[in-house]
Amino acid sequence: VREVFRQRRAHCIEGAFVAACALWVNGRPPLVMHLDCDPADWPHVVALFCRGDTWGAISKSNHIGLRYRDPVYRSLRELAMSYFHEYCDRRGRRTLVSHSAAFDLRRLDPALWVTSEAPCWEAHDRLAALRHYPLVTARQRAALSRLDSFERKIARIAQDS
């Protein structure tokens, strides 16, 4: 978190850590969720928050569709599925495959993710090693449509490089 403010830039995991830290400072638990994908793509991390009995997410991404989610999702799976159609590679394949449970960052020493000047690899590895829950079956995955050329073109325009 300290390095994000110092460097004024972040990848998704660092953005999720900043959001989780802000939630923590404001009396909410610093929760994150790991979204895993096909090995040819990049996983994603979001900060989680609840309003009543529904989930929302705060996220940093260079892709327009992988950002904030209002707290209207009844489960983490439902929230993860809200990212499903926007999560695709340059060939138009849908690549999101699973999500983790909520991970409370208070389980990690804040020196690893709040004040560290080094990359947060230990925190990343803990998130990636969590049990993940599949979003679609193998049969469903085999039948998924690809983005058409128009959708791929729009995705390239809307993505900040």
PDB file of C-alpha atoms in Angstrom:
ATOM      1  CA  VAL A   1       0.000   0.000   0.000  1.00  0.00           C
ATOM      2  CA  ARG A   2       2.807   2.399   0.900  1.00  0.00           C
ATOM      3  CA  GLU A   3       4.519   1.786  -2.449  1.00  0.00           C
ATOM      4  CA  VAL A   4       1.320   2.446  -4.408  1.00  0.00           C
ATOM      5  CA  PHE A   5       1.104   5.898  -2.854  1.00  0.00           C
ATOM      6  CA  ARG A   6       4.811   6.495  -3.375  1.00  0.00           C
ATOM      7  CA  GLN A   7       4.873   5.338  -7.007  1.00  0.00           C
ATOM      8  CA  ARG A   8       1.337   6.502  -7.862  1.00  0.00           C
ATOM      9  CA  ARG A   9       0.611   3.336  -9.861  1.00  0.00           C
ATOM     10  CA  ALA A  10      -0.699  -0.154  -9.130  1.00  0.00           C
ATOM     11  CA  HIS A  11      -1.564  -3.510 -10.605  1.00  0.00           C
ATOM     12  CA  CYS A  12      -4.867  -5.124  -9.611  1.00  0.00           C
ATOM     13  CA  ILE A  13      -3.544  -6.857  -6.475  1.00  0.00           C
ATOM     14  CA  GLU A  14      -1.953  -3.656  -5.221  1.00  0.00           C
ATOM     15  CA  GLY A  15      -5.147  -1.720  -5.945  1.00  0.00           C
ATOM     16  CA  ALA A  16      -7.122  -4.363  -4.043  1.00  0.00           C
ATOM     17  CA  PHE A  17      -4.723  -4.021  -1.102  1.00  0.00           C
ATOM     18  CA  VAL A  18      -5.167  -0.224  -1.070  1.00  0.00           C
ATOM     19  CA  ALA A  19      -8.964  -0.608  -1.130  1.00  0.00           C
ATOM     20  CA  ALA A  20      -8.861  -3.311   1.572  1.00  0.00           C
ATOM     21  CA  CYS A  21      -6.629  -1.110   3.726  1.00  0.00           C
ATOM     22  CA  ALA A  22      -9.029   1.844   3.293  1.00  0.00           C
ATOM     23  CA  LEU A  23     -11.939  -0.380   4.302  1.00  0.00           C
ATOM     24  CA  TRP A  24      -9.945  -1.587   7.338  1.00  0.00           C
ATOM     25  CA  VAL A  25      -9.102   1.967   8.433  1.00  0.00           C
ATOM     26  CA  ASN A  26     -12.842   2.718   8.214  1.00  0.00           C
ATOM     27  CA  GLY A  27     -13.842  -0.169  10.464  1.00  0.00           C
ATOM     28  CA  ARG A  28     -14.561  -2.889   7.905  1.00  0.00           C
ATOM     29  CA  PRO A  29     -12.600  -6.101   7.499  1.00  0.00           C
ATOM     30  CA  PRO A  30      -9.872  -6.004   4.801  1.00  0.00           C
ATOM     31  CA  LEU A  31     -11.229  -8.797   2.603  1.00  0.00           C
ATOM     32  CA  VAL A  32     -10.012  -9.787  -0.854  1.00  0.00           C
ATOM     33  CA  MET A  33     -10.968 -12.455  -3.388  1.00  0.00           C
ATOM     34  CA  HIS A  34      -8.686 -14.070  -5.975  1.00  0.00           C
ATOM     35  CA  LEU A  35     -10.143 -14.701  -9.431  1.00  0.00           C
ATOM     36  CA  ASP A  36      -8.186 -17.313 -11.353  1.00  0.00           C
ATOM     37  CA  CYS A  37      -8.105 -17.824 -15.066  1.00  0.00           C
ATOM     38  CA  ASP A  38      -6.663 -19.799 -17.929  1.00  0.00           C
ATOM     39  CA  PRO A  39      -2.828 -19.954 -17.721  1.00  0.00           C
ATOM     40  CA  ALA A  40      -2.590 -17.776 -20.844  1.00  0.00           C
ATOM     41  CA  ASP A  41      -4.263 -14.868 -19.035  1.00  0.00           C
ATOM     42  CA  TRP A  42      -3.668 -12.861 -15.843  1.00  0.00           C
ATOM     43  CA  PRO A  43      -5.555 -13.582 -12.586  1.00  0.00           C
ATOM     44  CA  HIS A  44      -7.394 -10.766 -10.848  1.00  0.00           C
ATOM     45  CA  VAL A  45      -7.785  -9.674  -7.207  1.00  0.00           C
ATOM     46  CA  VAL A  46     -10.654  -7.592  -5.837  1.00  0.00           C
ATOM     47  CA  ALA A  47     -11.322  -6.045  -2.438  1.00  0.00           C
ATOM     48  CA  LEU A  48     -14.645  -7.162  -0.994  1.00  0.00           C
ATOM     49  CA  PHE A  49     -17.226  -5.366   1.097  1.00  0.00           C
ATOM     50  CA  CYS A  50     -20.733  -6.128   2.331  1.00  0.00           C
ATOM     51  CA  ARG A  51     -23.755  -3.927   2.623  1.00  0.00           C
ATOM     52  CA  GLY A  52     -26.366  -5.813   4.568  1.00  0.00           C
ATOM     53  CA  ASP A  53     -26.286  -9.349   3.220  1.00  0.00           C
ATOM     54  CA  THR A  54     -24.957  -8.526  -0.256  1.00  0.00           C
ATOM     55  CA  TRP A  55     -21.421  -8.343  -1.630  1.00  0.00           C
ATOM     56  CA  GLY A  56     -19.659  -5.658  -3.638  1.00  0.00           C
ATOM     57  CA  ALA A  57     -16.096  -5.261  -4.909  1.00  0.00           C
ATOM     58  CA  ILE A  58     -13.506  -2.561  -5.426  1.00  0.00           C
ATOM     59  CA  SER A  59     -11.016  -3.306  -8.142  1.00  0.00           C
ATOM     60  CA  LYS A  60      -8.249  -1.694 -10.159  1.00  0.00           C
ATOM     61  CA  SER A  61      -7.804  -2.813 -13.728  1.00  0.00           C
ATOM     62  CA  ASN A  62      -6.681  -1.489 -17.086  1.00  0.00           C
ATOM     63  CA  HIS A  63      -9.768  -3.206 -18.515  1.00  0.00           C
ATOM     64  CA  ILE A  64     -12.953  -1.202 -18.192  1.00  0.00           C
ATOM     65  CA  GLY A  65     -15.148  -4.192 -17.292  1.00  0.00           C
ATOM     66  CA  LEU A  66     -13.079  -5.477 -14.378  1.00  0.00           C
ATOM     67  CA  ARG A  67     -13.580  -2.646 -11.919  1.00  0.00           C
ATOM     68  CA  TYR A  68     -16.047  -1.698  -9.148  1.00  0.00           C
ATOM     69  CA  ARG A  69     -19.175  -3.727  -8.409  1.00  0.00           C
ATOM     70  CA  ASP A  70     -22.104  -2.361  -6.423  1.00  0.00           C
ATOM     71  CA  PRO A  71     -23.073  -4.485  -3.388  1.00  0.00           C
ATOM     72  CA  VAL A  72     -25.999  -6.308  -4.972  1.00  0.00           C
ATOM     73  CA  TYR A  73     -24.587  -9.859  -5.193  1.00  0.00           C
ATOM     74  CA  ARG A  74     -25.978 -12.487  -2.822  1.00  0.00           C
ATOM     75  CA  SER A  75     -22.869 -14.674  -2.892  1.00  0.00           C
ATOM     76  CA  LEU A  76     -19.206 -14.504  -3.809  1.00  0.00           C
ATOM     77  CA  ARG A  77     -19.885 -16.850  -6.715  1.00  0.00           C
ATOM     78  CA  GLU A  78     -22.520 -14.468  -8.042  1.00  0.00           C
ATOM     79  CA  LEU A  79     -20.075 -11.576  -7.667  1.00  0.00           C
ATOM     80  CA  ALA A  80     -17.311 -13.546  -9.425  1.00  0.00           C
ATOM     81  CA  MET A  81     -19.715 -14.414 -12.260  1.00  0.00           C
ATOM     82  CA  SER A  82     -20.286 -10.684 -12.807  1.00  0.00           C
ATOM     83  CA  TYR A  83     -16.692 -10.570 -14.116  1.00  0.00           C
ATOM     84  CA  PHE A  84     -17.077 -13.667 -16.320  1.00  0.00           C
ATOM     85  CA  HIS A  85     -18.078 -12.151 -19.665  1.00  0.00           C
ATOM     86  CA  GLU A  86     -15.586  -9.305 -19.496  1.00  0.00           C
ATOM     87  CA  TYR A  87     -12.680 -11.603 -18.643  1.00  0.00           C
ATOM     88  CA  CYS A  88     -11.235 -12.749 -21.954  1.00  0.00           C
ATOM     89  CA  ASP A  89      -7.964 -12.944 -23.823  1.00  0.00           C
ATOM     90  CA  ARG A  90      -6.967 -11.202 -27.053  1.00  0.00           C
ATOM     91  CA  ARG A  91      -8.286 -14.111 -29.111  1.00  0.00           C
ATOM     92  CA  GLY A  92     -11.756 -13.596 -27.641  1.00  0.00           C
ATOM     93  CA  ARG A  93     -11.732 -16.680 -25.400  1.00  0.00           C
ATOM     94  CA  ARG A  94     -13.432 -16.381 -22.024  1.00  0.00           C
ATOM     95  CA  THR A  95     -10.714 -17.223 -19.532  1.00  0.00           C
ATOM     96  CA  LEU A  96     -12.080 -16.791 -15.999  1.00  0.00           C
ATOM     97  CA  VAL A  97     -12.293 -20.240 -14.387  1.00  0.00           C
ATOM     98  CA  SER A  98     -12.608 -19.934 -10.597  1.00  0.00           C
ATOM     99  CA  HIS A  99     -12.784 -17.756  -7.502  1.00  0.00           C
ATOM    100  CA  SER A 100     -11.488 -18.092  -3.961  1.00  0.00           C
ATOM    101  CA  ALA A 101     -13.361 -17.590  -0.734  1.00  0.00           C
ATOM    102  CA  ALA A 102     -12.990 -14.221   0.959  1.00  0.00           C
ATOM    103  CA  PHE A 103      -9.517 -13.864   2.461  1.00  0.00           C
ATOM    104  CA  ASP A 104      -9.097 -11.605   5.477  1.00  0.00           C
ATOM    105  CA  LEU A 105      -5.799  -9.749   5.094  1.00  0.00           C
ATOM    106  CA  ARG A 106      -5.582  -9.407   8.892  1.00  0.00           C
ATOM    107  CA  ARG A 107      -4.300 -13.000   8.720  1.00  0.00           C
ATOM    108  CA  LEU A 108      -1.089 -11.565   7.228  1.00  0.00           C
ATOM    109  CA  ASP A 109       1.422  -9.330   8.928  1.00  0.00           C
ATOM    110  CA  PRO A 110       0.686  -5.758   7.745  1.00  0.00           C
ATOM    111  CA  ALA A 111       4.421  -5.430   7.069  1.00  0.00           C
ATOM    112  CA  LEU A 112       3.863  -7.828   4.145  1.00  0.00           C
ATOM    113  CA  TRP A 113       1.106  -5.873   2.412  1.00  0.00           C
ATOM    114  CA  VAL A 114       0.676  -2.412   3.957  1.00  0.00           C
ATOM    115  CA  THR A 115       4.135  -1.030   4.686  1.00  0.00           C
ATOM    116  CA  SER A 116       6.486  -3.239   2.660  1.00  0.00           C
ATOM    117  CA  GLU A 117       8.701  -1.567   0.083  1.00  0.00           C
ATOM    118  CA  ALA A 118       9.208  -4.912  -1.677  1.00  0.00           C
ATOM    119  CA  PRO A 119       6.677  -6.663  -3.927  1.00  0.00           C
ATOM    120  CA  CYS A 120       4.040  -8.556  -1.949  1.00  0.00           C
ATOM    121  CA  TRP A 121       4.836 -12.024  -3.316  1.00  0.00           C
ATOM    122  CA  GLU A 122       4.049 -13.821  -0.071  1.00  0.00           C
ATOM    123  CA  ALA A 123       0.586 -12.262   0.031  1.00  0.00           C
ATOM    124  CA  HIS A 124       0.082 -13.095  -3.656  1.00  0.00           C
ATOM    125  CA  ASP A 125       1.173 -16.694  -3.133  1.00  0.00           C
ATOM    126  CA  ARG A 126      -1.220 -17.099  -0.187  1.00  0.00           C
ATOM    127  CA  LEU A 127      -4.110 -15.858  -2.314  1.00  0.00           C
ATOM    128  CA  ALA A 128      -3.214 -18.032  -5.301  1.00  0.00           C
ATOM    129  CA  ALA A 129      -2.928 -21.094  -3.023  1.00  0.00           C
ATOM    130  CA  LEU A 130      -6.415 -20.678  -1.546  1.00  0.00           C
ATOM    131  CA  ARG A 131      -9.063 -23.217  -2.409  1.00  0.00           C
ATOM    132  CA  HIS A 132     -10.836 -22.043  -5.546  1.00  0.00           C
ATOM    133  CA  TYR A 133     -14.365 -22.819  -6.692  1.00  0.00           C
ATOM    134  CA  PRO A 134     -15.063 -23.404 -10.392  1.00  0.00           C
ATOM    135  CA  LEU A 135     -17.369 -21.003 -12.198  1.00  0.00           C
ATOM    136  CA  VAL A 136     -18.320 -23.318 -15.063  1.00  0.00           C
ATOM    137  CA  THR A 137     -18.087 -27.034 -15.759  1.00  0.00           C
ATOM    138  CA  ALA A 138     -15.732 -28.527 -18.350  1.00  0.00           C
ATOM    139  CA  ARG A 139     -18.712 -29.136 -20.631  1.00  0.00           C
ATOM    140  CA  GLN A 140     -19.851 -25.536 -20.312  1.00  0.00           C
ATOM    141  CA  ARG A 141     -16.310 -24.288 -20.932  1.00  0.00           C
ATOM    142  CA  ALA A 142     -16.070 -26.313 -24.158  1.00  0.00           C
ATOM    143  CA  ALA A 143     -19.294 -24.710 -25.431  1.00  0.00           C
ATOM    144  CA  LEU A 144     -18.450 -21.094 -24.573  1.00  0.00           C
ATOM    145  CA  SER A 145     -18.742 -18.524 -27.338  1.00  0.00           C
ATOM    146  CA  ARG A 146     -15.830 -16.301 -28.220  1.00  0.00           C
ATOM    147  CA  LEU A 147     -16.000 -12.551 -28.516  1.00  0.00           C
ATOM    148  CA  ASP A 148     -16.634 -11.590 -32.108  1.00  0.00           C
ATOM    149  CA  SER A 149     -14.292  -9.240 -33.987  1.00  0.00           C
ATOM    150  CA  PHE A 150     -16.353  -6.156 -33.064  1.00  0.00           C
ATOM    151  CA  GLU A 151     -16.259  -7.023 -29.336  1.00  0.00           C
ATOM    152  CA  ARG A 152     -12.495  -7.659 -29.501  1.00  0.00           C
ATOM    153  CA  LYS A 153     -11.968  -4.319 -31.255  1.00  0.00           C
ATOM    154  CA  ILE A 154     -14.001  -2.465 -28.602  1.00  0.00           C
ATOM    155  CA  ALA A 155     -12.115  -4.284 -25.825  1.00  0.00           C
ATOM    156  CA  ARG A 156      -8.797  -3.098 -27.272  1.00  0.00           C
ATOM    157  CA  ILE A 157     -10.062   0.494 -27.505  1.00  0.00           C
ATOM    158  CA  ALA A 158     -11.481   0.467 -23.971  1.00  0.00           C
ATOM    159  CA  GLN A 159      -8.375  -1.071 -22.422  1.00  0.00           C
ATOM    160  CA  ASP A 160      -5.748   1.284 -21.075  1.00  0.00           C
ATOM    161  CA  SER A 161      -2.289  -0.060 -21.933  1.00  0.00           C
TER     162      SER A 161
END
